[in-house]
Every structure is written in structure tokens, then in C-alpha cells.
Amino acid sequence: MDNKIRNLNPHKPAVAATWIWNERYMASGTGAMEFWDSLSESEQVIARKCIDEIYFALPE
Amino acid sequence: MPAPFLISKQDNGKLSETSREIFREQFDTLEPGQYFVQFKPHKTARFTATRYKWWFDCVLALALPKVRQHFGMANKRTGEVTYPDTVEQLHHILKIVYNPVTIVTADGTGIRTVGQSTTGMPDKDFIGEFAEQIIADFSGAPYYAFPDTGCPDREEWADMYNTGEWHSFKQKK
């Protein structure tokens, strides 16, 4: 899919990644999905884990 | 000690109520003494184009290099003429030109024309009249301030921001 369209519709772990590594995201000058693609495998695991933990956590 | 915290400055230039509470809470945790404070910008993955973000970062930032030499500010006392260097200075001048208010003293003297604040304007007036008139004027002679594709509107700008294209677009102009 075109990166522009992907960046406009980032998935949940990609959004989480922009918060976890926000300075790098800002410096990258890219959209959320391209930033996601630039992350290492282990970093992507952290972001996915973050979303999983939130999903199973109780509402505030 | 306070923890890192996230606050938002609103379009009206003020902190949101939640941000004010966060500030208060964080200051309450401080011991008396000196502190060095530094603000760091935060970018969200889903950026919403509010009118002032678009106005300052898109319209005025694109226009400033092309229009600044047309808006000299003369100091009446020294005669020195300076030109706007920042988008904030340009906005101040545009308020005087496009949204003026005349102050008249009771004895009829001391008449001054100043720029009226635009923060109280509804979007319909700000974008539909104030901004639109300026963009139209700056699009033609003698300014030609915008690229051939025209000045991006709020949605186009937000899309470019979200896709990471805005920074390079701005650099090229």
C-alpha cells in the first residue's frame, strides 16, 4: 500500500511507538507507519506488547 | 520531584484546564529553590490541523520569505525601518492591515489604528474571510508567495504533516 495512505492510517502498535520513542519519531520527519518500518524487530515487539497489555488492562 | 508531564497550549494561546491542573500538581511537589525548566515539543501520530497551527506553520511560514520586504515597520522616533523576521511579527502586521480597529479618545485626539485580536473570531470569519483574503492577496502580484499548487488548506496540510511530507515540502519552498 502507498506509504502516504499507510501513514494516514497507522495501526495501534505504530501509534504506541510514536509515544515511546517520540524524539526519534519527530527527528525522523516521516509518518507513523514509515517510522514503524524503521524500528528494529525488538522495538516492534515492545510496542506490540504495550498494546496487548493495555488491551487486557481494566478501564480507568 | 515532579515527573515528566505532557501539556497542551490551545489555539487561543492558553493552557487547557487539564494542563493547568497538571502544572499546579507538579509545582506543588517542588521544594523551595531554583529549577531549570525546558520544554520539549511532542508530536502525535494523528495530527489535527487546528486553525492557528495551520495559519502559523503553513500559511505564514510559506509566505514570510516572499512578503516580508513589503511590510516595513518604521519607528517614528528613529526613522529606522525593519521588516518582519518571524511569523508572529508578520501576523501582528496582518492584523493591522486586514483586521484593524481604530481607537478614538474622548476629545477626538490621539486616534490610533491597531490590529484587533483574531482569537475571538469564529472559524467561519477567520478562515472564510481573514485568512482567505490574505491568501488570495499573497497568491498574486507582487507577492507570489505560494507554490504553483497554491497554499495548502488545513486538511491538505494535516495530511502532509501526518505522512511526514510537510517538513521537506516547507524546506523546498
mmCIF file with all atom_site columns, C-alpha atoms in Angstrom:
data_model
loop_
_atom_site.group_PDB
_atom_site.id
_atom_site.type_symbol
_atom_site.label_atom_id
_atom_site.label_alt_id
_atom_site.label_comp_id
_atom_site.label_asym_id
_atom_site.label_entity_id
_atom_site.label_seq_id
_atom_site.pdbx_PDB_ins_code
_atom_site.Cartn_x
_atom_site.Cartn_y
_atom_site.Cartn_z
_atom_site.occupancy
_atom_site.B_iso_or_equiv
_atom_site.pdbx_formal_charge
_atom_site.auth_seq_id
_atom_site.auth_comp_id
_atom_site.auth_asym_id
_atom_site.auth_atom_id
_atom_site.pdbx_PDB_model_num
ATOM 1   C CA . MET A 1 1   ? 0.000   0.000  0.000  1.00 0.00 ? 1   MET A CA 1
ATOM 2   C CA . ASP A 1 2   ? 1.136   3.541  -0.673 1.00 0.00 ? 2   ASP A CA 1
ATOM 3   C CA . ASN A 1 3   ? 3.125   4.932  2.264  1.00 0.00 ? 3   ASN A CA 1
ATOM 4   C CA . LYS A 1 4   ? 1.068   8.108  2.289  1.00 0.00 ? 4   LYS A CA 1
ATOM 5   C CA . ILE A 1 5   ? -2.155  6.158  2.827  1.00 0.00 ? 5   ILE A CA 1
ATOM 6   C CA . ARG A 1 6   ? -0.461  3.896  5.396  1.00 0.00 ? 6   ARG A CA 1
ATOM 7   C CA . ASN A 1 7   ? 0.825   6.906  7.328  1.00 0.00 ? 7   ASN A CA 1
ATOM 8   C CA . LEU A 1 8   ? -2.667  8.376  7.455  1.00 0.00 ? 8   LEU A CA 1
ATOM 9   C CA . ASN A 1 9   ? -3.989  5.135  8.948  1.00 0.00 ? 9   ASN A CA 1
ATOM 10  C CA . PRO A 1 10  ? -1.362  3.871  11.403 1.00 0.00 ? 10  PRO A CA 1
ATOM 11  C CA . HIS A 1 11  ? -2.109  0.676  13.352 1.00 0.00 ? 11  HIS A CA 1
ATOM 12  C CA . LYS A 1 12  ? -2.134  0.633  17.156 1.00 0.00 ? 12  LYS A CA 1
ATOM 13  C CA . PRO A 1 13  ? 1.460   -0.539 17.813 1.00 0.00 ? 13  PRO A CA 1
ATOM 14  C CA . ALA A 1 14  ? 2.724   2.115  15.384 1.00 0.00 ? 14  ALA A CA 1
ATOM 15  C CA . VAL A 1 15  ? 0.877   4.836  17.305 1.00 0.00 ? 15  VAL A CA 1
ATOM 16  C CA . ALA A 1 16  ? 2.262   3.468  20.583 1.00 0.00 ? 16  ALA A CA 1
ATOM 17  C CA . ALA A 1 17  ? 5.767   3.560  19.081 1.00 0.00 ? 17  ALA A CA 1
ATOM 18  C CA . THR A 1 18  ? 5.424   7.276  18.305 1.00 0.00 ? 18  THR A CA 1
ATOM 19  C CA . TRP A 1 19  ? 4.853   7.893  22.009 1.00 0.00 ? 19  TRP A CA 1
ATOM 20  C CA . ILE A 1 20  ? 7.528   5.524  23.327 1.00 0.00 ? 20  ILE A CA 1
ATOM 21  C CA . TRP A 1 21  ? 10.235  6.899  21.001 1.00 0.00 ? 21  TRP A CA 1
ATOM 22  C CA . ASN A 1 22  ? 8.764   10.349 20.347 1.00 0.00 ? 22  ASN A CA 1
ATOM 23  C CA . GLU A 1 23  ? 12.059  12.209 19.951 1.00 0.00 ? 23  GLU A CA 1
ATOM 24  C CA . ARG A 1 24  ? 13.193  9.739  17.300 1.00 0.00 ? 24  ARG A CA 1
ATOM 25  C CA . TYR A 1 25  ? 9.784   9.948  15.627 1.00 0.00 ? 25  TYR A CA 1
ATOM 26  C CA . MET A 1 26  ? 9.995   13.741 15.448 1.00 0.00 ? 26  MET A CA 1
ATOM 27  C CA . ALA A 1 27  ? 13.566  13.633 14.172 1.00 0.00 ? 27  ALA A CA 1
ATOM 28  C CA . SER A 1 28  ? 12.645  11.045 11.526 1.00 0.00 ? 28  SER A CA 1
ATOM 29  C CA . GLY A 1 29  ? 10.433  13.504 9.644  1.00 0.00 ? 29  GLY A CA 1
ATOM 30  C CA . THR A 1 30  ? 8.276   10.591 8.491  1.00 0.00 ? 30  THR A CA 1
ATOM 31  C CA . GLY A 1 31  ? 4.738   9.481  9.159  1.00 0.00 ? 31  GLY A CA 1
ATOM 32  C CA . ALA A 1 32  ? 3.832   6.922  11.831 1.00 0.00 ? 32  ALA A CA 1
ATOM 33  C CA . MET A 1 33  ? 3.886   3.818  9.591  1.00 0.00 ? 33  MET A CA 1
ATOM 34  C CA . GLU A 1 34  ? 7.233   4.646  7.973  1.00 0.00 ? 34  GLU A CA 1
ATOM 35  C CA . PHE A 1 35  ? 8.619   5.237  11.442 1.00 0.00 ? 35  PHE A CA 1
ATOM 36  C CA . TRP A 1 36  ? 7.234   1.828  12.415 1.00 0.00 ? 36  TRP A CA 1
ATOM 37  C CA . ASP A 1 37  ? 9.036   0.228  9.478  1.00 0.00 ? 37  ASP A CA 1
ATOM 38  C CA . SER A 1 38  ? 12.296  1.784  10.630 1.00 0.00 ? 38  SER A CA 1
ATOM 39  C CA . LEU A 1 39  ? 12.105  0.200  14.097 1.00 0.00 ? 39  LEU A CA 1
ATOM 40  C CA . SER A 1 40  ? 14.090  -2.892 14.958 1.00 0.00 ? 40  SER A CA 1
ATOM 41  C CA . GLU A 1 41  ? 12.277  -6.179 15.484 1.00 0.00 ? 41  GLU A CA 1
ATOM 42  C CA . SER A 1 42  ? 12.767  -5.945 19.251 1.00 0.00 ? 42  SER A CA 1
ATOM 43  C CA . GLU A 1 43  ? 11.384  -2.410 19.332 1.00 0.00 ? 43  GLU A CA 1
ATOM 44  C CA . GLN A 1 44  ? 8.309   -3.504 17.408 1.00 0.00 ? 44  GLN A CA 1
ATOM 45  C CA . VAL A 1 45  ? 7.852   -6.288 19.981 1.00 0.00 ? 45  VAL A CA 1
ATOM 46  C CA . ILE A 1 46  ? 7.893   -3.689 22.781 1.00 0.00 ? 46  ILE A CA 1
ATOM 47  C CA . ALA A 1 47  ? 5.235   -1.592 21.048 1.00 0.00 ? 47  ALA A CA 1
ATOM 48  C CA . ARG A 1 48  ? 3.020   -4.645 20.373 1.00 0.00 ? 48  ARG A CA 1
ATOM 49  C CA . LYS A 1 49  ? 3.457   -5.770 23.979 1.00 0.00 ? 49  LYS A CA 1
ATOM 50  C CA . CYS A 1 50  ? 2.417   -2.294 25.149 1.00 0.00 ? 50  CYS A CA 1
ATOM 51  C CA . ILE A 1 51  ? -0.830  -2.535 23.154 1.00 0.00 ? 51  ILE A CA 1
ATOM 52  C CA . ASP A 1 52  ? -1.529  -6.080 24.378 1.00 0.00 ? 52  ASP A CA 1
ATOM 53  C CA . GLU A 1 53  ? -1.029  -5.014 27.995 1.00 0.00 ? 53  GLU A CA 1
ATOM 54  C CA . ILE A 1 54  ? -3.382  -2.048 27.516 1.00 0.00 ? 54  ILE A CA 1
ATOM 55  C CA . TYR A 1 55  ? -5.964  -4.259 25.792 1.00 0.00 ? 55  TYR A CA 1
ATOM 56  C CA . PHE A 1 56  ? -6.167  -6.643 28.728 1.00 0.00 ? 56  PHE A CA 1
ATOM 57  C CA . ALA A 1 57  ? -5.949  -3.955 31.414 1.00 0.00 ? 57  ALA A CA 1
ATOM 58  C CA . LEU A 1 58  ? -9.063  -2.712 33.223 1.00 0.00 ? 58  LEU A CA 1
ATOM 59  C CA . PRO A 1 59  ? -10.624 0.619  32.273 1.00 0.00 ? 59  PRO A CA 1
ATOM 60  C CA . GLU A 1 60  ? -9.512  3.517  34.475 1.00 0.00 ? 60  GLU A CA 1
ATOM 61  C CA . MET B 2 1   ? 10.412  15.771 42.383 1.00 0.00 ? 1   MET B CA 1
ATOM 62  C CA . PRO B 2 2   ? 7.970   16.271 39.504 1.00 0.00 ? 2   PRO B CA 1
ATOM 63  C CA . ALA B 2 3   ? 7.679   13.596 36.856 1.00 0.00 ? 3   ALA B CA 1
ATOM 64  C CA . PRO B 2 4   ? 7.815   14.407 33.130 1.00 0.00 ? 4   PRO B CA 1
ATOM 65  C CA . PHE B 2 5   ? 4.441   15.709 32.102 1.00 0.00 ? 5   PHE B CA 1
ATOM 66  C CA . LEU B 2 6   ? 2.537   16.500 28.925 1.00 0.00 ? 6   LEU B CA 1
ATOM 67  C CA . ILE B 2 7   ? 0.632   19.744 28.433 1.00 0.00 ? 7   ILE B CA 1
ATOM 68  C CA . SER B 2 8   ? -1.224  21.372 25.550 1.00 0.00 ? 8   SER B CA 1
ATOM 69  C CA . LYS B 2 9   ? -1.290  25.003 24.522 1.00 0.00 ? 9   LYS B CA 1
ATOM 70  C CA . GLN B 2 10  ? -4.614  25.737 22.881 1.00 0.00 ? 10  GLN B CA 1
ATOM 71  C CA . ASP B 2 11  ? -5.364  27.815 19.791 1.00 0.00 ? 11  ASP B CA 1
ATOM 72  C CA . ASN B 2 12  ? -6.338  30.742 21.997 1.00 0.00 ? 12  ASN B CA 1
ATOM 73  C CA . GLY B 2 13  ? -2.796  30.788 23.361 1.00 0.00 ? 13  GLY B CA 1
ATOM 74  C CA . LYS B 2 14  ? -3.831  29.493 26.787 1.00 0.00 ? 14  LYS B CA 1
ATOM 75  C CA . LEU B 2 15  ? -3.251  26.213 28.548 1.00 0.00 ? 15  LEU B CA 1
ATOM 76  C CA . SER B 2 16  ? -6.134  23.767 28.681 1.00 0.00 ? 16  SER B CA 1
ATOM 77  C CA . GLU B 2 17  ? -7.796  23.359 32.090 1.00 0.00 ? 17  GLU B CA 1
ATOM 78  C CA . THR B 2 18  ? -6.283  19.876 32.423 1.00 0.00 ? 18  THR B CA 1
ATOM 79  C CA . SER B 2 19  ? -2.830  21.228 31.608 1.00 0.00 ? 19  SER B CA 1
ATOM 80  C CA . ARG B 2 20  ? -3.230  23.903 34.257 1.00 0.00 ? 20  ARG B CA 1
ATOM 81  C CA . GLU B 2 21  ? -4.122  21.258 36.835 1.00 0.00 ? 21  GLU B CA 1
ATOM 82  C CA . ILE B 2 22  ? -1.099  19.201 35.812 1.00 0.00 ? 22  ILE B CA 1
ATOM 83  C CA . PHE B 2 23  ? 1.158   22.240 36.175 1.00 0.00 ? 23  PHE B CA 1
ATOM 84  C CA . ARG B 2 24  ? -0.275  23.044 39.604 1.00 0.00 ? 24  ARG B CA 1
ATOM 85  C CA . GLU B 2 25  ? 0.157   19.453 40.736 1.00 0.00 ? 25  GLU B CA 1
ATOM 86  C CA . GLN B 2 26  ? 3.761   19.321 39.533 1.00 0.00 ? 26  GLN B CA 1
ATOM 87  C CA . PHE B 2 27  ? 4.698   22.645 41.105 1.00 0.00 ? 27  PHE B CA 1
ATOM 88  C CA . ASP B 2 28  ? 3.222   21.518 44.405 1.00 0.00 ? 28  ASP B CA 1
ATOM 89  C CA . THR B 2 29  ? 5.754   18.694 44.508 1.00 0.00 ? 29  THR B CA 1
ATOM 90  C CA . LEU B 2 30  ? 8.702   21.127 44.315 1.00 0.00 ? 30  LEU B CA 1
ATOM 91  C CA . GLU B 2 31  ? 10.846  22.090 47.282 1.00 0.00 ? 31  GLU B CA 1
ATOM 92  C CA . PRO B 2 32  ? 11.756  25.812 47.505 1.00 0.00 ? 32  PRO B CA 1
ATOM 93  C CA . GLY B 2 33  ? 14.808  26.552 45.358 1.00 0.00 ? 33  GLY B CA 1
ATOM 94  C CA . GLN B 2 34  ? 15.933  27.187 41.803 1.00 0.00 ? 34  GLN B CA 1
ATOM 95  C CA . TYR B 2 35  ? 14.930  24.993 38.893 1.00 0.00 ? 35  TYR B CA 1
ATOM 96  C CA . PHE B 2 36  ? 15.948  24.812 35.273 1.00 0.00 ? 36  PHE B CA 1
ATOM 97  C CA . VAL B 2 37  ? 12.921  24.086 33.062 1.00 0.00 ? 37  VAL B CA 1
ATOM 98  C CA . GLN B 2 38  ? 13.000  23.096 29.419 1.00 0.00 ? 38  GLN B CA 1
ATOM 99  C CA . PHE B 2 39  ? 10.016  22.422 27.168 1.00 0.00 ? 39  PHE B CA 1
ATOM 100 C CA . LYS B 2 40  ? 10.270  19.738 24.554 1.00 0.00 ? 40  LYS B CA 1
ATOM 101 C CA . PRO B 2 41  ? 7.816   19.551 21.622 1.00 0.00 ? 41  PRO B CA 1
ATOM 102 C CA . HIS B 2 42  ? 5.739   16.422 21.312 1.00 0.00 ? 42  HIS B CA 1
ATOM 103 C CA . LYS B 2 43  ? 4.405   15.083 18.023 1.00 0.00 ? 43  LYS B CA 1
ATOM 104 C CA . THR B 2 44  ? 1.396   12.785 17.925 1.00 0.00 ? 44  THR B CA 1
ATOM 105 C CA . ALA B 2 45  ? 0.817   10.176 15.229 1.00 0.00 ? 45  ALA B CA 1
ATOM 106 C CA . ARG B 2 46  ? -2.594  11.582 14.426 1.00 0.00 ? 46  ARG B CA 1
ATOM 107 C CA . PHE B 2 47  ? -2.196  15.270 13.988 1.00 0.00 ? 47  PHE B CA 1
ATOM 108 C CA . THR B 2 48  ? -5.279  17.504 13.826 1.00 0.00 ? 48  THR B CA 1
ATOM 109 C CA . ALA B 2 49  ? -4.901  20.766 11.979 1.00 0.00 ? 49  ALA B CA 1
ATOM 110 C CA . THR B 2 50  ? -6.246  23.494 14.215 1.00 0.00 ? 50  THR B CA 1
ATOM 111 C CA . ARG B 2 51  ? -6.523  26.864 12.558 1.00 0.00 ? 51  ARG B CA 1
ATOM 112 C CA . TYR B 2 52  ? -3.585  28.567 14.258 1.00 0.00 ? 52  TYR B CA 1
ATOM 113 C CA . LYS B 2 53  ? -1.230  25.639 13.738 1.00 0.00 ? 53  LYS B CA 1
ATOM 114 C CA . TRP B 2 54  ? -2.105  25.751 10.029 1.00 0.00 ? 54  TRP B CA 1
ATOM 115 C CA . TRP B 2 55  ? -2.007  29.542 9.927  1.00 0.00 ? 55  TRP B CA 1
ATOM 116 C CA . PHE B 2 56  ? 1.424   29.962 11.510 1.00 0.00 ? 56  PHE B CA 1
ATOM 117 C CA . ASP B 2 57  ? 3.218   26.824 10.367 1.00 0.00 ? 57  ASP B CA 1
ATOM 118 C CA . CYS B 2 58  ? 1.765   26.662 6.870  1.00 0.00 ? 58  CYS B CA 1
ATOM 119 C CA . VAL B 2 59  ? 0.355   29.935 5.513  1.00 0.00 ? 59  VAL B CA 1
ATOM 120 C CA . LEU B 2 60  ? 2.636   32.417 7.266  1.00 0.00 ? 60  LEU B CA 1
ATOM 121 C CA . ALA B 2 61  ? 5.746   30.230 7.158  1.00 0.00 ? 61  ALA B CA 1
ATOM 122 C CA . LEU B 2 62  ? 5.392   29.793 3.377  1.00 0.00 ? 62  LEU B CA 1
ATOM 123 C CA . ALA B 2 63  ? 4.596   33.465 2.823  1.00 0.00 ? 63  ALA B CA 1
ATOM 124 C CA . LEU B 2 64  ? 7.154   35.126 5.115  1.00 0.00 ? 64  LEU B CA 1
ATOM 125 C CA . PRO B 2 65  ? 10.239  34.972 2.848  1.00 0.00 ? 65  PRO B CA 1
ATOM 126 C CA . LYS B 2 66  ? 8.277   36.359 -0.126 1.00 0.00 ? 66  LYS B CA 1
ATOM 127 C CA . VAL B 2 67  ? 6.231   39.066 1.576  1.00 0.00 ? 67  VAL B CA 1
ATOM 128 C CA . ARG B 2 68  ? 8.441   40.393 4.375  1.00 0.00 ? 68  ARG B CA 1
ATOM 129 C CA . GLN B 2 69  ? 10.057  43.108 2.238  1.00 0.00 ? 69  GLN B CA 1
ATOM 130 C CA . HIS B 2 70  ? 6.580   44.533 1.522  1.00 0.00 ? 70  HIS B CA 1
ATOM 131 C CA . PHE B 2 71  ? 5.779   45.188 5.178  1.00 0.00 ? 71  PHE B CA 1
ATOM 132 C CA . GLY B 2 72  ? 8.338   47.577 6.605  1.00 0.00 ? 72  GLY B CA 1
ATOM 133 C CA . MET B 2 73  ? 7.778   48.829 10.132 1.00 0.00 ? 73  MET B CA 1
ATOM 134 C CA . ALA B 2 74  ? 9.013   52.391 10.611 1.00 0.00 ? 74  ALA B CA 1
ATOM 135 C CA . ASN B 2 75  ? 9.992   53.575 14.061 1.00 0.00 ? 75  ASN B CA 1
ATOM 136 C CA . LYS B 2 76  ? 8.552   57.100 14.271 1.00 0.00 ? 76  LYS B CA 1
ATOM 137 C CA . ARG B 2 77  ? 11.237  58.298 16.665 1.00 0.00 ? 77  ARG B CA 1
ATOM 138 C CA . THR B 2 78  ? 14.331  56.945 14.953 1.00 0.00 ? 78  THR B CA 1
ATOM 139 C CA . GLY B 2 79  ? 13.063  56.600 11.393 1.00 0.00 ? 79  GLY B CA 1
ATOM 140 C CA . GLU B 2 80  ? 14.521  53.113 11.302 1.00 0.00 ? 80  GLU B CA 1
ATOM 141 C CA . VAL B 2 81  ? 12.628  50.659 9.113  1.00 0.00 ? 81  VAL B CA 1
ATOM 142 C CA . THR B 2 82  ? 12.633  46.976 9.995  1.00 0.00 ? 82  THR B CA 1
ATOM 143 C CA . TYR B 2 83  ? 10.937  44.008 8.341  1.00 0.00 ? 83  TYR B CA 1
ATOM 144 C CA . PRO B 2 84  ? 9.223   41.056 9.986  1.00 0.00 ? 84  PRO B CA 1
ATOM 145 C CA . ASP B 2 85  ? 11.597  38.184 10.737 1.00 0.00 ? 85  ASP B CA 1
ATOM 146 C CA . THR B 2 86  ? 9.132   35.822 12.352 1.00 0.00 ? 86  THR B CA 1
ATOM 147 C CA . VAL B 2 87  ? 5.650   34.539 11.598 1.00 0.00 ? 87  VAL B CA 1
ATOM 148 C CA . GLU B 2 88  ? 4.455   36.123 14.854 1.00 0.00 ? 88  GLU B CA 1
ATOM 149 C CA . GLN B 2 89  ? 5.640   39.570 13.685 1.00 0.00 ? 89  GLN B CA 1
ATOM 150 C CA . LEU B 2 90  ? 4.020   39.039 10.297 1.00 0.00 ? 90  LEU B CA 1
ATOM 151 C CA . HIS B 2 91  ? 0.748   38.011 11.949 1.00 0.00 ? 91  HIS B CA 1
ATOM 152 C CA . HIS B 2 92  ? 0.828   41.194 14.053 1.00 0.00 ? 92  HIS B CA 1
ATOM 153 C CA . ILE B 2 93  ? 1.221   43.312 10.904 1.00 0.00 ? 93  ILE B CA 1
ATOM 154 C CA . LEU B 2 94  ? -1.526  41.443 9.050  1.00 0.00 ? 94  LEU B CA 1
ATOM 155 C CA . LYS B 2 95  ? -3.938  42.082 11.908 1.00 0.00 ? 95  LYS B CA 1
ATOM 156 C CA . ILE B 2 96  ? -3.335  45.820 11.486 1.00 0.00 ? 96  ILE B CA 1
ATOM 157 C CA . VAL B 2 97  ? -3.784  45.651 7.701  1.00 0.00 ? 97  VAL B CA 1
ATOM 158 C CA . TYR B 2 98  ? -6.663  43.175 7.492  1.00 0.00 ? 98  TYR B CA 1
ATOM 159 C CA . ASN B 2 99  ? -8.388  43.385 10.873 1.00 0.00 ? 99  ASN B CA 1
ATOM 160 C CA . PRO B 2 100 ? -7.913  46.975 12.041 1.00 0.00 ? 100 PRO B CA 1
ATOM 161 C CA . VAL B 2 101 ? -9.676  48.715 14.874 1.00 0.00 ? 101 VAL B CA 1
ATOM 162 C CA . THR B 2 102 ? -9.454  52.467 15.394 1.00 0.00 ? 102 THR B CA 1
ATOM 163 C CA . ILE B 2 103 ? -9.159  53.845 18.905 1.00 0.00 ? 103 ILE B CA 1
ATOM 164 C CA . VAL B 2 104 ? -10.587 57.337 19.382 1.00 0.00 ? 104 VAL B CA 1
ATOM 165 C CA . THR B 2 105 ? -10.090 59.272 22.599 1.00 0.00 ? 105 THR B CA 1
ATOM 166 C CA . ALA B 2 106 ? -12.954 61.263 24.178 1.00 0.00 ? 106 ALA B CA 1
ATOM 167 C CA . ASP B 2 107 ? -11.569 64.614 22.972 1.00 0.00 ? 107 ASP B CA 1
ATOM 168 C CA . GLY B 2 108 ? -11.188 63.305 19.428 1.00 0.00 ? 108 GLY B CA 1
ATOM 169 C CA . THR B 2 109 ? -7.399  63.315 19.540 1.00 0.00 ? 109 THR B CA 1
ATOM 170 C CA . GLY B 2 110 ? -4.928  60.512 19.821 1.00 0.00 ? 110 GLY B CA 1
ATOM 171 C CA . ILE B 2 111 ? -6.557  58.425 17.139 1.00 0.00 ? 111 ILE B CA 1
ATOM 172 C CA . ARG B 2 112 ? -4.699  55.182 16.625 1.00 0.00 ? 112 ARG B CA 1
ATOM 173 C CA . THR B 2 113 ? -5.312  52.240 14.329 1.00 0.00 ? 113 THR B CA 1
ATOM 174 C CA . VAL B 2 114 ? -4.166  48.935 15.766 1.00 0.00 ? 114 VAL B CA 1
ATOM 175 C CA . GLY B 2 115 ? -4.586  45.277 14.891 1.00 0.00 ? 115 GLY B CA 1
ATOM 176 C CA . GLN B 2 116 ? -7.564  43.623 16.516 1.00 0.00 ? 116 GLN B CA 1
ATOM 177 C CA . SER B 2 117 ? -7.080  40.174 18.027 1.00 0.00 ? 117 SER B CA 1
ATOM 178 C CA . THR B 2 118 ? -8.272  37.321 15.822 1.00 0.00 ? 118 THR B CA 1
ATOM 179 C CA . THR B 2 119 ? -8.679  34.822 18.662 1.00 0.00 ? 119 THR B CA 1
ATOM 180 C CA . GLY B 2 120 ? -12.303 35.787 19.216 1.00 0.00 ? 120 GLY B CA 1
ATOM 181 C CA . MET B 2 121 ? -13.196 35.216 15.557 1.00 0.00 ? 121 MET B CA 1
ATOM 182 C CA . PRO B 2 122 ? -15.214 32.108 14.764 1.00 0.00 ? 122 PRO B CA 1
ATOM 183 C CA . ASP B 2 123 ? -13.593 29.765 12.207 1.00 0.00 ? 123 ASP B CA 1
ATOM 184 C CA . LYS B 2 124 ? -16.095 30.989 9.620  1.00 0.00 ? 124 LYS B CA 1
ATOM 185 C CA . ASP B 2 125 ? -14.721 34.539 9.846  1.00 0.00 ? 125 ASP B CA 1
ATOM 186 C CA . PHE B 2 126 ? -11.090 33.660 10.470 1.00 0.00 ? 126 PHE B CA 1
ATOM 187 C CA . ILE B 2 127 ? -10.716 31.103 7.680  1.00 0.00 ? 127 ILE B CA 1
ATOM 188 C CA . GLY B 2 128 ? -13.552 32.240 5.437  1.00 0.00 ? 128 GLY B CA 1
ATOM 189 C CA . GLU B 2 129 ? -12.668 35.945 5.428  1.00 0.00 ? 129 GLU B CA 1
ATOM 190 C CA . PHE B 2 130 ? -9.469  36.976 7.218  1.00 0.00 ? 130 PHE B CA 1
ATOM 191 C CA . ALA B 2 131 ? -7.257  34.103 6.047  1.00 0.00 ? 131 ALA B CA 1
ATOM 192 C CA . GLU B 2 132 ? -8.902  33.705 2.653  1.00 0.00 ? 132 GLU B CA 1
ATOM 193 C CA . GLN B 2 133 ? -8.412  37.377 1.762  1.00 0.00 ? 133 GLN B CA 1
ATOM 194 C CA . ILE B 2 134 ? -4.746  37.289 2.783  1.00 0.00 ? 134 ILE B CA 1
ATOM 195 C CA . ILE B 2 135 ? -4.076  34.027 0.906  1.00 0.00 ? 135 ILE B CA 1
ATOM 196 C CA . ALA B 2 136 ? -5.780  35.485 -2.183 1.00 0.00 ? 136 ALA B CA 1
ATOM 197 C CA . ASP B 2 137 ? -3.705  38.666 -1.989 1.00 0.00 ? 137 ASP B CA 1
ATOM 198 C CA . PHE B 2 138 ? -0.445  36.822 -1.333 1.00 0.00 ? 138 PHE B CA 1
ATOM 199 C CA . SER B 2 139 ? -1.101  34.418 -4.218 1.00 0.00 ? 139 SER B CA 1
ATOM 200 C CA . GLY B 2 140 ? -0.834  37.170 -6.808 1.00 0.00 ? 140 GLY B CA 1
ATOM 201 C CA . ALA B 2 141 ? 1.395   40.109 -7.702 1.00 0.00 ? 141 ALA B CA 1
ATOM 202 C CA . PRO B 2 142 ? 3.600   41.419 -6.267 1.00 0.00 ? 142 PRO B CA 1
ATOM 203 C CA . TYR B 2 143 ? 3.997   38.619 -3.713 1.00 0.00 ? 143 TYR B CA 1
ATOM 204 C CA . TYR B 2 144 ? 3.552   35.246 -5.477 1.00 0.00 ? 144 TYR B CA 1
ATOM 205 C CA . ALA B 2 145 ? 4.091   33.757 -2.028 1.00 0.00 ? 145 ALA B CA 1
ATOM 206 C CA . PHE B 2 146 ? 2.864   30.220 -2.607 1.00 0.00 ? 146 PHE B CA 1
ATOM 207 C CA . PRO B 2 147 ? 3.929   27.311 -4.808 1.00 0.00 ? 147 PRO B CA 1
ATOM 208 C CA . ASP B 2 148 ? 2.197   26.713 -8.152 1.00 0.00 ? 148 ASP B CA 1
ATOM 209 C CA . THR B 2 149 ? -0.142  24.240 -6.456 1.00 0.00 ? 149 THR B CA 1
ATOM 210 C CA . GLY B 2 150 ? -1.381  27.051 -4.196 1.00 0.00 ? 150 GLY B CA 1
ATOM 211 C CA . CYS B 2 151 ? -1.414  27.366 -0.444 1.00 0.00 ? 151 CYS B CA 1
ATOM 212 C CA . PRO B 2 152 ? -2.349  24.030 1.194  1.00 0.00 ? 152 PRO B CA 1
ATOM 213 C CA . ASP B 2 153 ? -5.653  24.161 3.061  1.00 0.00 ? 153 ASP B CA 1
ATOM 214 C CA . ARG B 2 154 ? -5.959  22.799 6.584  1.00 0.00 ? 154 ARG B CA 1
ATOM 215 C CA . GLU B 2 155 ? -6.776  19.246 5.508  1.00 0.00 ? 155 GLU B CA 1
ATOM 216 C CA . GLU B 2 156 ? -4.022  19.100 2.902  1.00 0.00 ? 156 GLU B CA 1
ATOM 217 C CA . TRP B 2 157 ? -1.541  20.446 5.410  1.00 0.00 ? 157 TRP B CA 1
ATOM 218 C CA . ALA B 2 158 ? -2.617  17.979 8.127  1.00 0.00 ? 158 ALA B CA 1
ATOM 219 C CA . ASP B 2 159 ? -2.268  15.102 5.651  1.00 0.00 ? 159 ASP B CA 1
ATOM 220 C CA . MET B 2 160 ? 1.242   16.225 4.723  1.00 0.00 ? 160 MET B CA 1
ATOM 221 C CA . TYR B 2 161 ? 2.085   16.556 8.407  1.00 0.00 ? 161 TYR B CA 1
ATOM 222 C CA . ASN B 2 162 ? 0.745   13.073 9.186  1.00 0.00 ? 162 ASN B CA 1
ATOM 223 C CA . THR B 2 163 ? 2.589   11.479 6.303  1.00 0.00 ? 163 THR B CA 1
ATOM 224 C CA . GLY B 2 164 ? 5.868   13.205 7.139  1.00 0.00 ? 164 GLY B CA 1
ATOM 225 C CA . GLU B 2 165 ? 5.902   15.189 3.880  1.00 0.00 ? 165 GLU B CA 1
ATOM 226 C CA . TRP B 2 166 ? 5.413   18.613 5.352  1.00 0.00 ? 166 TRP B CA 1
ATOM 227 C CA . HIS B 2 167 ? 8.969   19.198 6.545  1.00 0.00 ? 167 HIS B CA 1
ATOM 228 C CA . SER B 2 168 ? 10.504  18.526 3.128  1.00 0.00 ? 168 SER B CA 1
ATOM 229 C CA . PHE B 2 169 ? 7.699   20.464 1.361  1.00 0.00 ? 169 PHE B CA 1
ATOM 230 C CA . LYS B 2 170 ? 8.420   23.501 3.535  1.00 0.00 ? 170 LYS B CA 1
ATOM 231 C CA . GLN B 2 171 ? 12.190  23.218 3.017  1.00 0.00 ? 171 GLN B CA 1
ATOM 232 C CA . LYS B 2 172 ? 11.797  23.220 -0.777 1.00 0.00 ? 172 LYS B CA 1
ATOM 233 C CA . LYS B 2 173 ? 9.773   26.436 -0.879 1.00 0.00 ? 173 LYS B CA 1
#
